[in-house]
Amino acid sequence: MRWLILIIGLAAYAQQTSPATYDTSRKIKLQGAVTRVEWTYPRAYIFIDVKDVRGKVVNWAVDLGDLESLDGWTPGATPIGSVVNVEGFPAHEGKRVLRQSITASNGRRLFQGPGGVSRGIPHGLPSGTQPPRWPDGHVRLGPEPGKRGYWGNASASALAENSRARVPMSKDGLLMNLADADKVAPFLPWAKSVYEYRQRTLLKDDPALRCLPAGGPRQFQTENGFQFIEQPELGRILVLLGGGDRNWRVIYTDGRPLAQGEDLVLTYYGTSVGHWENKDTLVVDSVGFNERFWMAAGGLPHTEALKLTERFTRPDYYTLKYEVAVNDPRTYSRPWTGGWTLQWIADQDPPEYFCEDNAESTFVR
């Protein structure tokens, strides 16, 4: 059947494709005529007829990616019947490719791949501009009064220990060499076995694919970013997460102690208390995590004993430095740290969308 597209595993987290769908270690090139355009928020697809080596026409699905990253491109850019050249990452199964670039038959570029356009920094403003501050002097992590903005474009898509050598992995946290597992974190034997199993099975059991929240450090690496809403008069900071169904997290800054024992209610985001260090860094301690999520892309395990200490520093207007210390004595042989930076997306709010289990099957068949 011409429209049969094989989809692997479960539907995508937040209606996005599974991290295991595409082989980002290789690229392919295709040429064909556009047969169909699907423009369904938050992702878009085009379908093209491609001749294989035997001359047989096969229909391919081209995953254009998140609509928020298409930078003004419209469905009319590839009318039905037009011939396009596609370069991108092939799916592990099925006739499907995640585009990196698309050009018309005359060579005119229609798409630059993900990451090809840096958004959020207005022209003429240097990256070193001083960050905004509250009247008491501590740095603002959210937008200034009357303005909009949020944090996104994380510099890393997975979590690994800072003190180890750089570990080659895909943007979805899949190791290029499974033998590098020991370089990711100081696993206890059972945790290493679980991590390696998740890697070997291409992350097919990722709870995020079933629309469960991305707790722990992973919440700061989702495609749709996040926003801080600081409420000093209420002694709290809200973290509004773009990577899920209007998920939010509360960080208490009213001086309360960290909950312990029977006071803990195990959740995806834990119970968090924070304080300011030298008015430049928000330090947050969190406990009370359940075990129903993966705390980072790639399948890092944890238990209910997990404690996270996060540090948020805004060294300039457009940069947020995120550092996290992981302490879970049931999973790791010692505490360890990792981190990345994020970019300020100015004059916008986090894109809104809802995770709908198996949504892709409604329009890709």
mmCIF file of C-alpha atoms in Angstrom:
data_model
loop_
_atom_site.group_PDB
_atom_site.id
_atom_site.type_symbol
_atom_site.label_atom_id
_atom_site.label_comp_id
_atom_site.label_asym_id
_atom_site.label_seq_id
_atom_site.Cartn_x
_atom_site.Cartn_y
_atom_site.Cartn_z
ATOM 1 C CA MET A 1 0.000 0.000 0.000
ATOM 2 C CA ARG A 2 1.428 3.317 -1.123
ATOM 3 C CA TRP A 3 0.665 5.137 2.148
ATOM 4 C CA LEU A 4 1.927 2.442 4.469
ATOM 5 C CA ILE A 5 4.541 3.943 6.778
ATOM 6 C CA LEU A 6 6.013 1.695 9.453
ATOM 7 C CA ILE A 7 6.249 3.379 12.836
ATOM 8 C CA ILE A 8 8.485 1.761 15.466
ATOM 9 C CA GLY A 9 7.503 1.370 19.088
ATOM 10 C CA LEU A 10 5.144 3.680 20.902
ATOM 11 C CA ALA A 11 4.056 7.138 19.914
ATOM 12 C CA ALA A 12 6.241 10.106 20.597
ATOM 13 C CA TYR A 13 6.573 12.067 23.783
ATOM 14 C CA ALA A 14 4.574 15.271 23.400
ATOM 15 C CA GLN A 15 3.572 14.106 19.911
ATOM 16 C CA GLN A 16 7.204 14.041 18.889
ATOM 17 C CA THR A 17 9.012 11.096 17.392
ATOM 18 C CA SER A 18 10.646 8.443 19.532
ATOM 19 C CA PRO A 19 14.329 9.078 20.334
ATOM 20 C CA ALA A 20 14.971 5.591 19.001
ATOM 21 C CA THR A 21 13.282 6.203 15.653
ATOM 22 C CA TYR A 22 16.207 7.708 13.742
ATOM 23 C CA ASP A 23 19.784 6.580 13.203
ATOM 24 C CA THR A 24 21.655 9.828 13.761
ATOM 25 C CA SER A 25 25.004 8.157 13.074
ATOM 26 C CA ARG A 26 24.395 8.230 9.297
ATOM 27 C CA LYS A 27 22.725 10.353 6.653
ATOM 28 C CA ILE A 28 20.983 9.529 3.401
ATOM 29 C CA LYS A 29 19.899 11.575 0.375
ATOM 30 C CA LEU A 30 16.563 11.195 -1.384
ATOM 31 C CA GLN A 31 14.909 12.819 -4.388
ATOM 32 C CA GLY A 32 11.246 12.580 -5.221
ATOM 33 C CA ALA A 33 7.955 14.263 -5.977
ATOM 34 C CA VAL A 34 5.804 15.524 -3.117
ATOM 35 C CA THR A 35 2.588 13.496 -2.802
ATOM 36 C CA ARG A 36 1.163 14.780 0.484
ATOM 37 C CA VAL A 37 1.694 17.450 3.151
ATOM 38 C CA GLU A 38 0.663 16.903 6.793
ATOM 39 C CA TRP A 39 0.757 20.070 8.907
ATOM 40 C CA THR A 40 -0.416 18.842 12.322
ATOM 41 C CA TYR A 41 0.790 20.753 15.387
ATOM 42 C CA PRO A 42 3.364 20.392 16.843
ATOM 43 C CA ARG A 43 5.124 18.496 13.994
ATOM 44 C CA ALA A 44 4.874 18.465 10.216
ATOM 45 C CA TYR A 45 5.550 15.879 7.519
ATOM 46 C CA ILE A 46 5.755 15.740 3.762
ATOM 47 C CA PHE A 47 5.570 12.521 1.752
ATOM 48 C CA ILE A 48 7.574 11.940 -1.403
ATOM 49 C CA ASP A 49 7.689 9.177 -4.037
ATOM 50 C CA VAL A 50 11.251 7.881 -4.397
ATOM 51 C CA LYS A 51 12.578 5.330 -6.887
ATOM 52 C CA ASP A 52 14.719 2.616 -5.306
ATOM 53 C CA VAL A 53 17.694 0.930 -6.980
ATOM 54 C CA ARG A 54 15.337 -1.440 -8.832
ATOM 55 C CA GLY A 55 13.227 1.395 -10.191
ATOM 56 C CA LYS A 56 10.318 0.678 -7.862
ATOM 57 C CA VAL A 57 8.521 3.744 -6.511
ATOM 58 C CA VAL A 58 8.398 3.825 -2.706
ATOM 59 C CA ASN A 59 6.651 6.498 -0.637
ATOM 60 C CA TRP A 60 8.805 8.053 2.111
ATOM 61 C CA ALA A 61 7.681 10.145 5.080
ATOM 62 C CA VAL A 62 9.908 13.157 5.707
ATOM 63 C CA ASP A 63 9.725 14.361 9.310
ATOM 64 C CA LEU A 64 10.129 18.142 9.128
ATOM 65 C CA GLY A 65 10.360 18.467 12.902
ATOM 66 C CA ASP A 66 8.790 20.798 15.429
ATOM 67 C CA LEU A 67 6.665 23.509 13.809
ATOM 68 C CA GLU A 68 8.203 26.028 16.219
ATOM 69 C CA SER A 69 11.587 25.468 14.558
ATOM 70 C CA LEU A 70 10.479 26.000 10.954
ATOM 71 C CA ASP A 71 11.087 29.758 11.133
ATOM 72 C CA GLY A 72 8.148 30.991 9.084
ATOM 73 C CA TRP A 73 8.124 28.197 6.510
ATOM 74 C CA THR A 74 4.629 27.377 5.226
ATOM 75 C CA PRO A 75 3.025 24.240 3.763
ATOM 76 C CA GLY A 76 2.900 25.907 0.351
ATOM 77 C CA ALA A 77 6.702 25.766 0.055
ATOM 78 C CA THR A 78 6.456 22.185 -1.249
ATOM 79 C CA PRO A 79 3.314 21.959 -3.390
ATOM 80 C CA ILE A 80 2.025 18.542 -4.446
ATOM 81 C CA GLY A 81 3.978 17.329 -7.461
ATOM 82 C CA SER A 82 7.067 19.448 -6.848
ATOM 83 C CA VAL A 83 10.396 17.595 -6.858
ATOM 84 C CA VAL A 84 12.611 18.024 -3.787
ATOM 85 C CA ASN A 85 15.979 16.768 -2.597
ATOM 86 C CA VAL A 86 16.089 15.617 1.031
ATOM 87 C CA GLU A 87 19.120 14.959 3.221
ATOM 88 C CA GLY A 88 18.575 13.547 6.691
ATOM 89 C CA PHE A 89 18.714 10.716 9.206
ATOM 90 C CA PRO A 90 16.924 7.479 8.251
ATOM 91 C CA ALA A 91 14.603 5.603 10.572
ATOM 92 C CA HIS A 92 15.786 2.291 11.979
ATOM 93 C CA GLU A 93 12.614 0.774 10.558
ATOM 94 C CA GLY A 94 10.262 1.924 7.835
ATOM 95 C CA LYS A 95 10.548 4.410 4.998
ATOM 96 C CA ARG A 96 11.043 7.500 7.021
ATOM 97 C CA VAL A 97 13.689 10.206 7.376
ATOM 98 C CA LEU A 98 14.258 13.137 9.746
ATOM 99 C CA ARG A 99 15.197 16.018 7.472
ATOM 100 C CA GLN A 100 18.379 17.973 7.896
ATOM 101 C CA SER A 101 17.967 19.995 4.728
ATOM 102 C CA ILE A 102 15.546 20.150 1.808
ATOM 103 C CA THR A 103 16.226 21.805 -1.550
ATOM 104 C CA ALA A 104 14.033 22.316 -4.601
ATOM 105 C CA SER A 105 14.935 20.649 -7.901
ATOM 106 C CA ASN A 106 16.545 23.927 -9.032
ATOM 107 C CA GLY A 107 18.865 23.872 -6.018
ATOM 108 C CA ARG A 108 17.028 26.549 -3.998
ATOM 109 C CA ARG A 109 17.242 25.764 -0.272
ATOM 110 C CA LEU A 110 13.867 25.310 1.380
ATOM 111 C CA PHE A 111 14.990 24.055 4.781
ATOM 112 C CA GLN A 112 18.091 24.295 6.893
ATOM 113 C CA GLY A 113 18.388 21.451 9.365
ATOM 114 C CA PRO A 114 17.580 21.618 13.085
ATOM 115 C CA GLY A 115 20.044 23.843 14.864
ATOM 116 C CA GLY A 116 20.840 25.708 11.662
ATOM 117 C CA VAL A 117 19.117 28.848 12.880
ATOM 118 C CA SER A 118 19.855 30.395 16.245
ATOM 119 C CA ARG A 119 16.716 31.951 17.695
ATOM 120 C CA GLY A 120 16.174 34.289 20.566
ATOM 121 C CA ILE A 121 19.102 36.755 20.426
ATOM 122 C CA PRO A 122 17.969 39.991 18.783
ATOM 123 C CA HIS A 123 20.305 41.462 16.199
ATOM 124 C CA GLY A 124 22.631 44.117 17.565
ATOM 125 C CA LEU A 125 22.606 42.924 21.192
ATOM 126 C CA PRO A 126 25.825 41.250 22.375
ATOM 127 C CA SER A 127 25.680 37.972 24.286
ATOM 128 C CA GLY A 128 27.527 39.585 27.191
ATOM 129 C CA THR A 129 24.763 42.050 28.102
ATOM 130 C CA GLN A 130 24.290 42.145 31.887
ATOM 131 C CA PRO A 131 21.376 40.083 33.230
ATOM 132 C CA PRO A 132 18.364 41.870 34.760
ATOM 133 C CA ARG A 133 18.049 41.991 38.548
ATOM 134 C CA TRP A 134 15.377 42.379 41.204
ATOM 135 C CA PRO A 135 15.360 45.463 43.483
ATOM 136 C CA ASP A 136 17.135 43.459 46.201
ATOM 137 C CA GLY A 137 19.968 42.717 43.741
ATOM 138 C CA HIS A 138 19.494 39.054 42.982
ATOM 139 C CA VAL A 139 19.422 38.082 39.331
ATOM 140 C CA ARG A 140 16.140 37.570 37.519
ATOM 141 C CA LEU A 141 15.729 34.107 36.033
ATOM 142 C CA GLY A 142 12.456 34.982 34.322
ATOM 143 C CA PRO A 143 11.350 37.809 32.044
ATOM 144 C CA GLU A 144 11.413 41.424 33.163
ATOM 145 C CA PRO A 145 8.116 43.210 33.872
ATOM 146 C CA GLY A 146 6.231 43.801 30.649
ATOM 147 C CA LYS A 147 8.471 41.473 28.652
ATOM 148 C CA ARG A 148 8.356 37.851 27.534
ATOM 149 C CA GLY A 149 10.940 35.126 27.183
ATOM 150 C CA TYR A 150 11.922 31.622 28.176
ATOM 151 C CA TRP A 151 14.903 29.260 28.232
ATOM 152 C CA GLY A 152 15.602 26.671 25.524
ATOM 153 C CA ASN A 153 18.181 25.298 23.084
ATOM 154 C CA ALA A 154 20.104 23.310 25.705
ATOM 155 C CA SER A 155 23.764 22.823 24.776
ATOM 156 C CA ALA A 156 23.513 19.106 25.629
ATOM 157 C CA SER A 157 20.663 16.664 25.097
ATOM 158 C CA ALA A 158 21.789 14.062 27.648
ATOM 159 C CA LEU A 159 23.431 13.962 31.083
ATOM 160 C CA ALA A 160 26.937 12.621 31.775
ATOM 161 C CA GLU A 161 29.479 13.172 34.518
ATOM 162 C CA ASN A 162 31.560 16.318 34.059
ATOM 163 C CA SER A 163 34.799 14.798 35.317
ATOM 164 C CA ARG A 164 34.851 12.045 32.701
ATOM 165 C CA ALA A 165 36.150 12.289 29.164
ATOM 166 C CA ARG A 166 33.558 13.487 26.629
ATOM 167 C CA VAL A 167 31.302 10.549 25.784
ATOM 168 C CA PRO A 168 30.249 10.323 22.107
ATOM 169 C CA MET A 169 26.484 9.902 21.899
ATOM 170 C CA SER A 170 23.568 10.939 19.723
ATOM 171 C CA LYS A 171 21.306 13.864 20.561
ATOM 172 C CA ASP A 172 18.896 11.317 22.037
ATOM 173 C CA GLY A 173 21.462 9.957 24.493
ATOM 174 C CA LEU A 174 22.322 6.787 22.556
ATOM 175 C CA LEU A 175 25.986 5.907 22.977
ATOM 176 C CA MET A 176 28.027 5.600 19.812
ATOM 177 C CA ASN A 177 29.902 2.791 21.596
ATOM 178 C CA LEU A 178 28.107 0.840 24.332
ATOM 179 C CA ALA A 179 31.496 0.117 25.916
ATOM 180 C CA ASP A 180 31.522 3.779 27.010
ATOM 181 C CA ALA A 181 28.752 3.191 29.565
ATOM 182 C CA ASP A 182 31.217 3.412 32.458
ATOM 183 C CA LYS A 183 32.176 6.909 31.297
ATOM 184 C CA VAL A 184 28.627 8.231 31.639
ATOM 185 C CA ALA A 185 28.210 7.854 35.411
ATOM 186 C CA PRO A 186 29.575 5.779 38.329
ATOM 187 C CA PHE A 187 26.898 3.067 38.091
ATOM 188 C CA LEU A 188 26.383 0.323 40.621
ATOM 189 C CA PRO A 189 26.314 -3.080 38.844
ATOM 190 C CA TRP A 190 22.506 -3.371 38.667
ATOM 191 C CA ALA A 191 22.148 0.198 37.398
ATOM 192 C CA LYS A 192 24.744 -0.329 34.682
ATOM 193 C CA SER A 193 22.876 -3.428 33.506
ATOM 194 C CA VAL A 194 19.610 -1.482 33.329
ATOM 195 C CA TYR A 195 21.265 1.402 31.489
ATOM 196 C CA GLU A 196 22.902 -0.922 28.967
ATOM 197 C CA TYR A 197 19.613 -2.742 28.367
ATOM 198 C CA ARG A 198 17.840 0.537 27.639
ATOM 199 C CA GLN A 199 20.630 1.469 25.250
ATOM 200 C CA ARG A 200 20.614 -1.893 23.431
ATOM 201 C CA THR A 201 16.848 -1.717 22.963
ATOM 202 C CA LEU A 202 17.087 1.812 21.513
ATOM 203 C CA LEU A 203 15.201 3.427 24.417
ATOM 204 C CA LYS A 204 11.951 1.714 23.420
ATOM 205 C CA ASP A 205 10.693 1.629 27.029
ATOM 206 C CA ASP A 206 11.179 5.353 27.638
ATOM 207 C CA PRO A 207 8.276 6.472 29.877
ATOM 208 C CA ALA A 208 8.242 9.820 28.070
ATOM 209 C CA LEU A 209 6.926 7.994 25.006
ATOM 210 C CA ARG A 210 3.804 7.260 27.035
ATOM 211 C CA CYS A 211 3.359 10.940 27.879
ATOM 212 C CA LEU A 212 4.748 10.664 31.420
ATOM 213 C CA PRO A 213 6.514 13.822 32.663
ATOM 214 C CA ALA A 214 10.258 14.282 32.141
ATOM 215 C CA GLY A 215 11.379 14.684 35.754
ATOM 216 C CA GLY A 216 14.823 15.463 37.101
ATOM 217 C CA PRO A 217 17.426 17.167 34.898
ATOM 218 C CA ARG A 218 15.622 16.027 31.763
ATOM 219 C CA GLN A 219 12.944 18.682 32.234
ATOM 220 C CA PHE A 220 15.540 21.278 31.189
ATOM 221 C CA GLN A 221 16.421 19.569 27.907
ATOM 222 C CA THR A 222 13.029 19.280 26.242
ATOM 223 C CA GLU A 223 12.569 20.901 22.839
ATOM 224 C CA ASN A 224 9.964 23.409 23.975
ATOM 225 C CA GLY A 225 11.981 24.898 26.820
ATOM 226 C CA PHE A 226 10.816 26.271 30.164
ATOM 227 C CA GLN A 227 10.125 29.505 32.003
ATOM 228 C CA PHE A 228 10.706 30.754 35.552
ATOM 229 C CA ILE A 229 7.913 32.707 37.265
ATOM 230 C CA GLU A 230 9.432 34.242 40.406
ATOM 231 C CA GLN A 231 6.974 35.073 43.196
ATOM 232 C CA PRO A 232 9.068 36.422 46.102
ATOM 233 C CA GLU A 233 5.973 37.694 47.920
ATOM 234 C CA LEU A 234 4.745 34.078 48.090
ATOM 235 C CA GLY A 235 8.180 32.597 48.813
ATOM 236 C CA ARG A 236 8.284 30.423 45.722
ATOM 237 C CA ILE A 237 9.425 30.119 42.115
ATOM 238 C CA LEU A 238 7.292 28.329 39.535
ATOM 239 C CA VAL A 239 8.945 26.447 36.683
ATOM 240 C CA LEU A 240 6.559 26.230 33.720
ATOM 241 C CA LEU A 241 7.626 23.423 31.403
ATOM 242 C CA GLY A 242 7.014 23.547 27.667
ATOM 243 C CA GLY A 243 7.833 19.875 27.181
ATOM 244 C CA GLY A 244 4.574 18.349 28.355
ATOM 245 C CA ASP A 245 0.926 18.820 29.212
ATOM 246 C CA ARG A 246 1.216 22.193 30.943
ATOM 247 C CA ASN A 247 3.458 20.621 33.575
ATOM 248 C CA TRP A 248 4.856 22.820 36.330
ATOM 249 C CA ARG A 249 7.177 22.588 39.298
ATOM 250 C CA VAL A 250 7.300 24.582 42.554
ATOM 251 C CA ILE A 251 10.573 25.660 44.187
ATOM 252 C CA TYR A 252 9.981 27.043 47.693
ATOM 253 C CA THR A 253 12.219 29.951 48.726
ATOM 254 C CA ASP A 254 10.555 30.799 52.042
ATOM 255 C CA GLY A 255 13.233 29.152 54.184
ATOM 256 C CA ARG A 256 11.345 25.955 54.941
ATOM 257 C CA PRO A 257 13.447 22.801 55.536
ATOM 258 C CA LEU A 258 13.654 20.030 52.973
ATOM 259 C CA ALA A 259 10.882 17.492 53.568
ATOM 260 C CA GLN A 260 11.903 14.129 54.993
ATOM 261 C CA GLY A 261 10.471 10.742 55.863
ATOM 262 C CA GLU A 262 6.700 10.524 56.043
ATOM 263 C CA ASP A 263 6.375 14.140 54.897
ATOM 264 C CA LEU A 264 7.564 13.170 51.414
ATOM 265 C CA VAL A 265 5.062 12.581 48.637
ATOM 266 C CA LEU A 266 6.861 10.880 45.744
ATOM 267 C CA THR A 267 6.329 12.782 42.495
ATOM 268 C CA TYR A 268 7.935 13.284 39.079
ATOM 269 C CA TYR A 269 9.517 16.614 40.056
ATOM 270 C CA GLY A 270 10.141 15.940 43.732
ATOM 271 C CA THR A 271 9.884 18.449 46.574
ATOM 272 C CA SER A 272 12.223 21.422 46.079
ATOM 273 C CA VAL A 273 13.560 24.183 48.318
ATOM 274 C CA GLY A 274 15.936 26.872 47.111
ATOM 275 C CA HIS A 275 18.054 29.786 48.270
ATOM 276 C CA TRP A 276 20.176 32.458 46.624
ATOM 277 C CA GLU A 277 23.942 32.292 46.782
ATOM 278 C CA ASN A 278 25.647 35.692 46.429
ATOM 279 C CA LYS A 279 22.505 36.927 44.622
ATOM 280 C CA ASP A 280 23.839 35.344 41.404
ATOM 281 C CA THR A 281 23.016 31.634 41.730
ATOM 282 C CA LEU A 282 19.808 29.881 42.720
ATOM 283 C CA VAL A 283 20.689 26.666 44.589
ATOM 284 C CA VAL A 284 17.880 24.092 44.746
ATOM 285 C CA ASP A 285 17.768 20.847 46.742
ATOM 286 C CA SER A 286 15.145 18.290 45.703
ATOM 287 C CA VAL A 287 14.068 14.919 47.129
ATOM 288 C CA GLY A 288 10.943 12.781 46.955
ATOM 289 C CA PHE A 289 11.141 11.453 43.401
ATOM 290 C CA ASN A 290 9.169 8.485 42.173
ATOM 291 C CA GLU A 291 10.763 5.892 39.879
ATOM 292 C CA ARG A 292 8.349 6.167 36.965
ATOM 293 C CA PHE A 293 10.523 8.427 34.787
ATOM 294 C CA TRP A 294 14.029 8.455 33.308
ATOM 295 C CA MET A 295 15.896 11.408 34.757
ATOM 296 C CA ALA A 296 17.817 11.994 31.518
ATOM 297 C CA ALA A 297 17.652 11.038 27.860
ATOM 298 C CA GLY A 298 19.497 7.805 27.222
ATOM 299 C CA GLY A 299 17.955 5.896 30.111
ATOM 300 C CA LEU A 300 19.815 6.951 33.271
ATOM 301 C CA PRO A 301 18.181 5.039 36.163
ATOM 302 C CA HIS A 302 17.446 6.244 39.689
ATOM 303 C CA THR A 303 15.579 5.161 42.824
ATOM 304 C CA GLU A 304 13.424 6.884 45.428
ATOM 305 C CA ALA A 305 16.654 7.674 47.313
ATOM 306 C CA LEU A 306 17.601 10.240 44.652
ATOM 307 C CA LYS A 307 18.584 13.713 45.829
ATOM 308 C CA LEU A 308 19.422 16.469 43.362
ATOM 309 C CA THR A 309 21.231 19.738 44.056
ATOM 310 C CA GLU A 310 20.764 22.112 41.127
ATOM 311 C CA ARG A 311 22.507 25.431 40.519
ATOM 312 C CA PHE A 312 21.029 28.029 38.138
ATOM 313 C CA THR A 313 23.363 30.898 37.215
ATOM 314 C CA ARG A 314 22.663 33.657 34.674
ATOM 315 C CA PRO A 315 26.125 35.016 33.784
ATOM 316 C CA ASP A 316 24.742 37.271 31.047
ATOM 317 C CA TYR A 317 21.384 38.248 29.612
ATOM 318 C CA TYR A 318 21.118 35.407 27.099
ATOM 319 C CA THR A 319 22.778 32.503 28.939
ATOM 320 C CA LEU A 320 21.680 30.242 31.779
ATOM 321 C CA LYS A 321 24.206 27.846 33.301
ATOM 322 C CA TYR A 322 22.680 24.680 34.741
ATOM 323 C CA GLU A 323 24.652 22.385 37.047
ATOM 324 C CA VAL A 324 23.284 19.341 38.860
ATOM 325 C CA ALA A 325 24.792 17.126 41.557
ATOM 326 C CA VAL A 326 23.287 13.618 41.564
ATOM 327 C CA ASN A 327 23.277 11.695 44.832
ATOM 328 C CA ASP A 328 21.532 8.309 44.784
ATOM 329 C CA PRO A 329 23.486 5.751 46.869
ATOM 330 C CA ARG A 330 21.209 2.929 45.710
ATOM 331 C CA THR A 331 22.061 3.557 42.050
ATOM 332 C CA TYR A 332 25.528 5.141 41.907
ATOM 333 C CA SER A 333 28.722 4.345 43.796
ATOM 334 C CA ARG A 334 29.274 8.019 44.708
ATOM 335 C CA PRO A 335 27.759 11.467 44.066
ATOM 336 C CA TRP A 336 28.515 13.004 40.670
ATOM 337 C CA THR A 337 27.815 16.181 38.711
ATOM 338 C CA GLY A 338 26.888 17.224 35.182
ATOM 339 C CA GLY A 339 25.429 20.234 33.408
ATOM 340 C CA TRP A 340 24.948 22.386 30.312
ATOM 341 C CA THR A 341 23.937 25.876 29.238
ATOM 342 C CA LEU A 342 20.673 27.235 27.842
ATOM 343 C CA GLN A 343 19.767 30.169 25.618
ATOM 344 C CA TRP A 344 17.254 32.942 26.299
ATOM 345 C CA ILE A 345 14.453 32.946 23.705
ATOM 346 C CA ALA A 346 13.388 36.573 23.783
ATOM 347 C CA ASP A 347 9.920 38.035 23.163
ATOM 348 C CA GLN A 348 8.180 34.644 23.149
ATOM 349 C CA ASP A 349 6.376 32.338 25.542
ATOM 350 C CA PRO A 350 7.110 28.598 25.688
ATOM 351 C CA PRO A 351 5.210 26.892 22.849
ATOM 352 C CA GLU A 352 2.069 25.168 24.076
ATOM 353 C CA TYR A 353 1.213 21.618 23.105
ATOM 354 C CA PHE A 354 -0.234 18.494 24.629
ATOM 355 C CA CYS A 355 1.156 14.991 24.705
ATOM 356 C CA GLU A 356 -1.330 12.580 23.164
ATOM 357 C CA ASP A 357 -0.418 8.910 23.288
ATOM 358 C CA ASN A 358 -0.154 7.420 19.788
ATOM 359 C CA ALA A 359 -1.177 10.718 18.131
ATOM 360 C CA GLU A 360 1.012 10.039 15.098
ATOM 361 C CA SER A 361 -1.095 7.075 14.042
ATOM 362 C CA THR A 362 -4.028 9.410 13.386
ATOM 363 C CA PHE A 363 -2.333 10.951 10.368
ATOM 364 C CA VAL A 364 0.656 8.748 9.477
ATOM 365 C CA ARG A 365 -0.535 5.394 8.215
#
